Coordinates of C-alpha atoms in Angstrom, one line a residue:
M1 CA 2.8 20.0 5.9
E2 CA 3.6 23.6 5.0
K3 CA 6.4 23.6 7.6
T4 CA 7.8 20.5 6.0
L5 CA 7.6 22.0 2.5
E6 CA 9.6 25.0 3.6
K7 CA 12.4 22.8 4.8
S8 CA 12.5 21.2 1.4
K9 CA 13.8 24.5 -0.1
G10 CA 17.2 23.6 1.2
K11 CA 19.5 20.8 0.3
F12 CA 18.2 18.4 3.0
F13 CA 15.0 16.5 2.7
E14 CA 14.3 15.0 6.1
E15 CA 11.4 13.1 4.7
I16 CA 13.8 11.0 2.6
H17 CA 15.4 9.8 5.8
F18 CA 12.1 8.3 6.7
L19 CA 11.6 6.8 3.3
R20 CA 15.0 5.2 3.7
A21 CA 14.0 3.9 7.1
F22 CA 10.8 2.4 5.5
A23 CA 13.0 0.7 2.8
C24 CA 15.6 -0.5 5.3
I25 CA 13.0 -2.0 7.7
G26 CA 11.4 -3.9 4.8
V27 CA 14.7 -5.3 3.5
V28 CA 15.8 -6.5 7.0
L29 CA 12.3 -8.0 7.5
V30 CA 12.7 -10.1 4.3
H31 CA 16.0 -11.5 5.3
L32 CA 15.1 -12.1 8.9
S33 CA 11.9 -13.9 8.0
A34 CA 13.9 -16.1 5.7
S35 CA 15.7 -17.5 8.8
Y36 CA 12.3 -18.9 9.8
Y37 CA 12.0 -20.9 6.6
N38 CA 11.5 -24.6 7.4
Q39 CA 14.2 -26.4 5.4
H40 CA 12.7 -29.8 6.1
D41 CA 9.2 -28.9 4.9
Q42 CA 10.3 -26.3 2.4
T43 CA 7.7 -23.9 3.8
Y44 CA 7.2 -20.7 5.9
N45 CA 4.3 -20.5 8.4
W46 CA 1.6 -18.0 7.5
L47 CA 3.1 -15.1 9.6
T48 CA 6.7 -15.3 8.5
F49 CA 5.6 -15.8 4.8
A50 CA 3.4 -12.7 5.1
L51 CA 6.2 -10.6 6.6
N52 CA 8.7 -11.9 4.0
Q53 CA 6.4 -10.9 1.1
L54 CA 5.3 -7.5 2.6
G55 CA 8.9 -6.6 3.2
R56 CA 9.7 -6.8 -0.5
F57 CA 8.7 -3.2 -1.0
G58 CA 12.1 -2.2 0.4
T59 CA 14.5 -2.8 -2.5
P60 CA 12.6 -0.9 -5.2
T61 CA 12.1 1.9 -2.7
F62 CA 15.9 2.2 -2.2
A63 CA 16.1 2.4 -6.0
L64 CA 13.6 5.3 -6.0
I65 CA 15.6 7.1 -3.3
S66 CA 18.9 6.6 -5.3
G67 CA 17.3 8.3 -8.3
F68 CA 15.8 11.1 -6.1
L69 CA 19.2 12.0 -4.5
L70 CA 21.1 12.0 -7.8
F71 CA 18.6 14.0 -9.8
H72 CA 18.1 16.4 -6.9
Q73 CA 21.9 17.0 -6.7
V74 CA 21.9 17.9 -10.4
K75 CA 18.9 20.2 -10.0
A76 CA 20.6 22.0 -7.1
K77 CA 24.3 22.1 -8.2
G78 CA 24.3 21.1 -11.9
F79 CA 26.2 18.1 -13.3
D80 CA 29.9 17.8 -13.1
F81 CA 31.0 14.6 -14.7
H82 CA 34.4 14.4 -12.9
R83 CA 32.8 15.1 -9.5
F84 CA 30.1 12.6 -10.3
L85 CA 32.6 9.8 -11.1
K86 CA 34.7 10.5 -8.0
S87 CA 31.7 10.7 -5.7
R88 CA 30.1 7.5 -7.0
F89 CA 33.4 5.6 -7.0
T90 CA 34.1 6.5 -3.4
K91 CA 30.6 6.1 -2.0
I92 CA 29.3 3.0 -3.8
V93 CA 31.9 1.3 -6.0
M94 CA 34.5 0.9 -3.3
P95 CA 32.1 -0.2 -0.6
F96 CA 30.7 -2.7 -3.1
V97 CA 34.1 -4.2 -3.9
I98 CA 35.1 -4.3 -0.3
W99 CA 31.9 -6.0 0.9
S100 CA 31.9 -8.4 -2.1
I101 CA 35.4 -9.6 -1.1
F102 CA 34.5 -9.7 2.6
Y103 CA 31.3 -11.8 2.1
L104 CA 33.1 -14.1 -0.3
L105 CA 35.7 -14.8 2.4
I106 CA 32.8 -15.4 4.9
K107 CA 31.3 -17.9 2.5
V108 CA 34.6 -19.8 2.1
F109 CA 35.8 -19.7 5.7
V110 CA 32.5 -19.7 7.7
L111 CA 30.0 -21.4 5.4
K112 CA 32.7 -23.7 3.8
A113 CA 31.7 -22.8 0.3
T114 CA 34.1 -23.2 -2.6
L115 CA 35.7 -20.0 -3.8
P116 CA 34.8 -19.4 -7.4
T117 CA 37.8 -18.9 -9.7
G118 CA 38.5 -17.3 -13.1
S119 CA 35.4 -16.2 -15.0
D120 CA 33.1 -17.7 -12.3
F121 CA 34.7 -15.3 -9.7
I122 CA 34.3 -12.3 -12.0
E123 CA 30.7 -13.2 -12.8
S124 CA 30.0 -13.7 -9.1
V125 CA 31.2 -10.3 -8.2
L126 CA 29.7 -8.5 -11.2
T127 CA 26.3 -9.9 -10.6
G128 CA 26.3 -9.3 -6.8
A129 CA 26.3 -13.0 -6.1
S130 CA 29.1 -12.7 -3.5
F131 CA 26.2 -12.6 -1.0
Y132 CA 22.5 -12.6 -1.4
H133 CA 21.9 -8.8 -0.8
L134 CA 24.7 -7.3 -2.9
Y135 CA 22.8 -7.5 -6.1
F136 CA 21.1 -4.2 -5.4
M137 CA 24.5 -2.4 -5.5
V138 CA 25.1 -3.8 -8.9
I139 CA 21.8 -2.4 -10.1
V140 CA 22.7 1.1 -8.7
I141 CA 26.1 1.0 -10.3
Q142 CA 24.5 0.2 -13.7
F143 CA 22.3 3.2 -13.2
Y144 CA 25.4 5.3 -12.8
F145 CA 26.5 4.3 -16.2
I146 CA 23.4 5.7 -17.9
F147 CA 22.9 8.7 -15.5
P148 CA 25.1 11.1 -17.4
L149 CA 22.6 10.8 -20.2
L150 CA 19.5 10.8 -18.0
Q151 CA 20.6 13.9 -16.1
S152 CA 19.7 15.9 -19.2
I153 CA 16.0 15.4 -18.4
R154 CA 15.0 18.8 -17.2
T155 CA 11.7 19.9 -18.8
K156 CA 8.2 18.9 -17.9
R157 CA 7.7 17.3 -21.3
S158 CA 10.9 15.3 -21.1
W159 CA 10.0 14.1 -17.6
M160 CA 6.6 12.9 -18.9
I161 CA 8.2 11.0 -21.7
A162 CA 10.9 9.5 -19.4
L163 CA 8.2 8.4 -16.9
V164 CA 6.1 6.7 -19.5
F165 CA 9.0 5.2 -21.4
S166 CA 10.7 3.8 -18.2
L167 CA 7.4 2.4 -17.0
I168 CA 6.9 0.5 -20.3
T169 CA 10.5 -0.6 -20.3
S170 CA 10.4 -2.0 -16.7
A171 CA 7.1 -3.7 -17.4
F172 CA 8.5 -5.3 -20.5
F173 CA 11.6 -6.7 -18.8
I174 CA 9.6 -7.9 -15.8
N175 CA 7.5 -9.9 -18.3
L176 CA 10.3 -10.9 -20.6
S177 CA 9.6 -14.6 -20.3
H178 CA 6.4 -14.0 -22.2
F179 CA 8.4 -12.8 -25.2
M180 CA 11.5 -14.9 -25.3
S181 CA 13.3 -17.8 -23.6
V182 CA 15.0 -16.6 -20.4
K183 CA 16.8 -19.9 -19.5
E184 CA 19.9 -19.4 -21.6
G185 CA 21.8 -17.0 -23.8
L186 CA 20.7 -13.3 -24.1
G187 CA 17.4 -14.0 -22.5
A188 CA 19.0 -15.3 -19.4
I189 CA 21.2 -12.1 -19.2
L190 CA 18.3 -9.7 -19.8
S191 CA 16.0 -11.5 -17.3
N192 CA 18.6 -11.5 -14.5
R193 CA 17.3 -9.7 -11.5
V194 CA 20.3 -7.3 -11.6
F195 CA 19.6 -6.0 -15.1
I196 CA 19.0 -2.3 -14.8
F197 CA 16.0 -2.0 -17.2
T198 CA 13.9 -4.1 -14.9
W199 CA 14.3 -1.4 -12.3
I200 CA 14.7 1.8 -14.4
F201 CA 11.2 3.1 -13.6
Y202 CA 11.9 3.4 -9.9
F203 CA 15.1 5.6 -10.5
I204 CA 13.2 7.8 -13.0
F205 CA 10.2 8.2 -10.7
G206 CA 12.7 9.2 -7.9
G207 CA 14.1 11.9 -10.2
F208 CA 10.6 13.1 -11.1
L209 CA 9.9 13.4 -7.4
A210 CA 13.0 15.4 -6.9
Y211 CA 12.3 17.8 -9.7
Y212 CA 8.6 18.4 -8.8
W213 CA 8.9 17.9 -5.0
R214 CA 6.9 21.0 -4.1
S215 CA 4.1 20.4 -6.6
I216 CA 3.7 16.8 -5.6
T217 CA 3.9 17.3 -1.9
K218 CA 1.3 20.0 -2.1
L219 CA -1.2 17.4 -3.3
I220 CA -0.5 15.2 -0.3
T221 CA -2.8 16.8 2.3
S222 CA -5.1 14.3 3.8
Q223 CA -3.2 12.1 6.2
T224 CA -6.3 10.0 6.9
K225 CA -6.5 9.1 3.2
L226 CA -2.8 8.4 3.2
V227 CA -3.2 5.9 6.0
L228 CA -6.1 4.2 4.1
L229 CA -3.9 4.1 1.0
V230 CA -1.1 2.3 2.8
V231 CA -3.5 -0.2 4.3
A232 CA -5.1 -0.8 0.9
V233 CA -1.7 -1.4 -0.7
Y234 CA -0.8 -3.9 1.9
I235 CA -4.1 -5.7 1.8
L236 CA -3.9 -6.0 -2.0
A237 CA -0.3 -7.3 -1.6
I238 CA -1.5 -10.0 0.9
Y239 CA -4.2 -11.0 -1.6
E240 CA -1.5 -11.1 -4.4
Y241 CA 0.8 -13.5 -2.7
K242 CA -2.1 -15.6 -1.4
V243 CA -3.1 -16.1 -5.1
M244 CA 0.3 -16.2 -6.8
G245 CA 2.6 -17.5 -4.0
S246 CA 6.1 -16.1 -3.4
I247 CA 6.7 -13.0 -5.5
P248 CA 10.1 -11.2 -5.9
S249 CA 10.7 -7.5 -5.4
N250 CA 10.7 -6.8 -9.1
R251 CA 7.0 -7.7 -9.5
M252 CA 4.6 -5.8 -11.8
T253 CA 2.4 -4.5 -9.1
N254 CA 5.3 -2.7 -7.5
L255 CA 5.4 -0.3 -10.5
I256 CA 2.2 1.1 -8.9
N257 CA 2.8 0.2 -5.2
I258 CA 6.2 1.9 -4.8
P259 CA 5.2 5.4 -6.0
L260 CA 2.0 5.3 -3.9
L261 CA 3.7 4.0 -0.8
S262 CA 6.6 6.4 -1.2
M263 CA 4.3 9.5 -1.5
A264 CA 2.3 8.2 1.4
V265 CA 5.3 7.8 3.7
I266 CA 6.5 11.3 2.7
G267 CA 3.0 12.7 3.4
L268 CA 2.8 11.1 6.8
F269 CA 6.2 12.6 7.9
P270 CA 4.6 15.4 9.9
V271 CA 2.7 12.8 12.0
I272 CA 5.9 10.9 12.7
Q273 CA 7.8 14.1 13.3
N274 CA 5.5 15.0 16.2
R275 CA 6.0 11.6 17.9
R276 CA 9.5 11.4 19.3
I277 CA 9.1 7.7 20.2
L278 CA 8.9 7.1 16.4
Y279 CA 10.9 10.1 15.1
K280 CA 14.3 9.4 16.8
P281 CA 14.7 5.7 16.0
L282 CA 13.4 6.1 12.5
K283 CA 15.7 9.0 11.8
L284 CA 18.6 6.9 13.0
I285 CA 17.6 3.9 10.9
G286 CA 17.2 6.2 7.9
T287 CA 20.6 7.9 8.4
L288 CA 22.4 4.6 8.7
S289 CA 20.2 2.6 6.2
M290 CA 22.8 1.7 3.7
G291 CA 25.2 0.7 6.4
I292 CA 22.5 -1.5 8.0
Y293 CA 21.7 -2.9 4.5
L294 CA 25.4 -4.0 4.1
V295 CA 26.0 -5.4 7.6
H296 CA 22.7 -7.0 8.6
P297 CA 23.3 -10.3 6.7
L298 CA 26.5 -10.7 8.8
V299 CA 24.5 -10.2 12.0
L300 CA 21.9 -12.8 10.8
L301 CA 24.6 -15.3 9.9
F302 CA 26.2 -14.8 13.3
L303 CA 22.9 -15.3 15.2
N304 CA 22.1 -18.4 13.1
Q305 CA 25.5 -19.8 14.0
I306 CA 25.3 -19.3 17.7
L307 CA 21.6 -19.5 18.7
P308 CA 19.9 -22.8 19.2
H309 CA 17.0 -23.9 17.0
T310 CA 14.5 -23.1 19.7
A311 CA 15.5 -19.4 19.6
W312 CA 13.9 -19.2 16.1
A313 CA 10.3 -19.8 17.3
T314 CA 8.0 -17.4 15.4
R315 CA 6.7 -15.8 18.7
G316 CA 10.2 -14.5 19.2
L317 CA 10.5 -12.8 15.8
P318 CA 9.7 -9.2 17.1
I319 CA 12.5 -9.5 19.7
M320 CA 14.9 -11.0 17.1
Y321 CA 14.1 -8.2 14.8
V322 CA 15.1 -5.6 17.4
V323 CA 18.3 -7.6 18.2
V324 CA 19.3 -7.7 14.5
M325 CA 18.7 -3.9 14.1
L326 CA 20.5 -3.0 17.3
L327 CA 23.6 -5.1 16.5
S328 CA 23.6 -3.8 12.9
I329 CA 23.4 -0.2 14.1
G330 CA 26.2 -0.9 16.6
I331 CA 28.5 -2.3 13.9
V332 CA 27.7 0.7 11.6
Q333 CA 28.3 3.2 14.4
A334 CA 31.7 1.5 15.1
I335 CA 32.7 1.7 11.4
R336 CA 31.6 5.4 11.3
K337 CA 34.4 6.2 13.7
L338 CA 37.0 5.3 11.1
S339 CA 38.6 8.1 9.1
F340 CA 38.1 6.1 5.8
V341 CA 34.5 5.2 6.5
Q342 CA 33.4 6.5 3.1
Y343 CA 35.2 3.6 1.4
I344 CA 33.4 1.0 3.5
I345 CA 29.8 2.2 4.0
P346 CA 28.0 5.1 2.3
V347 CA 26.9 6.9 5.6
P348 CA 28.2 10.1 7.2
R349 CA 31.3 9.9 9.3
M350 CA 30.7 10.2 13.0
Q351 CA 31.9 13.5 14.3
N352 CA 34.1 13.7 17.4
K353 CA 32.5 15.8 20.1

């Protein structure tokens, strides 16, 4: 662990790549398992339902990572408003616009859906409804609007206040239906899954982790306890969906689960680092995670279009998962060769050897 801590003095946190990989694996698992949903019976089988629910740790973990990277950049370099706007517009806003248009065209020409017009078109894009996975980018963009204010959180006291306030805020908006009608009007807007305050705690916790990285990671010493922690969280998650049924990513228990799982994954990094069979593929997935996030629904749609119904037997799910990942990585690697890749996917451009 000490070796890992020394690396964190620089600008690059390799552990975050593996946290990204954890998040990416979960998101792809949610969407792949949805392909095994029985439309006739309106049910999953027990395994695909379990994987679908357990994969829902992925999206809030991505939110935590987004907060971590932004706050760490401010801590390391200070805050330059002009540079911030330019960077975020290039790396997130432009890819969001491009993929929103792309997936809308896919829905119209491949899925034969009706293209929304006028205000419906604007609402579809602004809420990330162009395709089922783009809502997360809307959440991140909203976070950018308030980040110029949040970046002023620097002291230990202000971080404690921000953590407590953001936790209360997220808990309130997750449970908004207990306080007001969420079917129409303002309640419907505030309860929409893309509304930033439902997710704000994850971004703030990511920033807290960035500011107090060394202090927090020094507390993460027992890898046996970390493994037991991960197992306990997943067992409780299984119990939760068994009792409550299907639960979205923005559930109350994730306000506890995500910080615990994130610190556990970070603490287990030295174990992964010493096992090349895990280290290399997870590092690749982590590096390309946002690209994989953007393209994997296209891969799933393609496979659903060309493969027979028998190919979607549950026993073949592990193989199908590998196929989806490999095809997604292949598409992202091809896009990385483009000189303007930064406008399409937020991953590093592939360097010519």
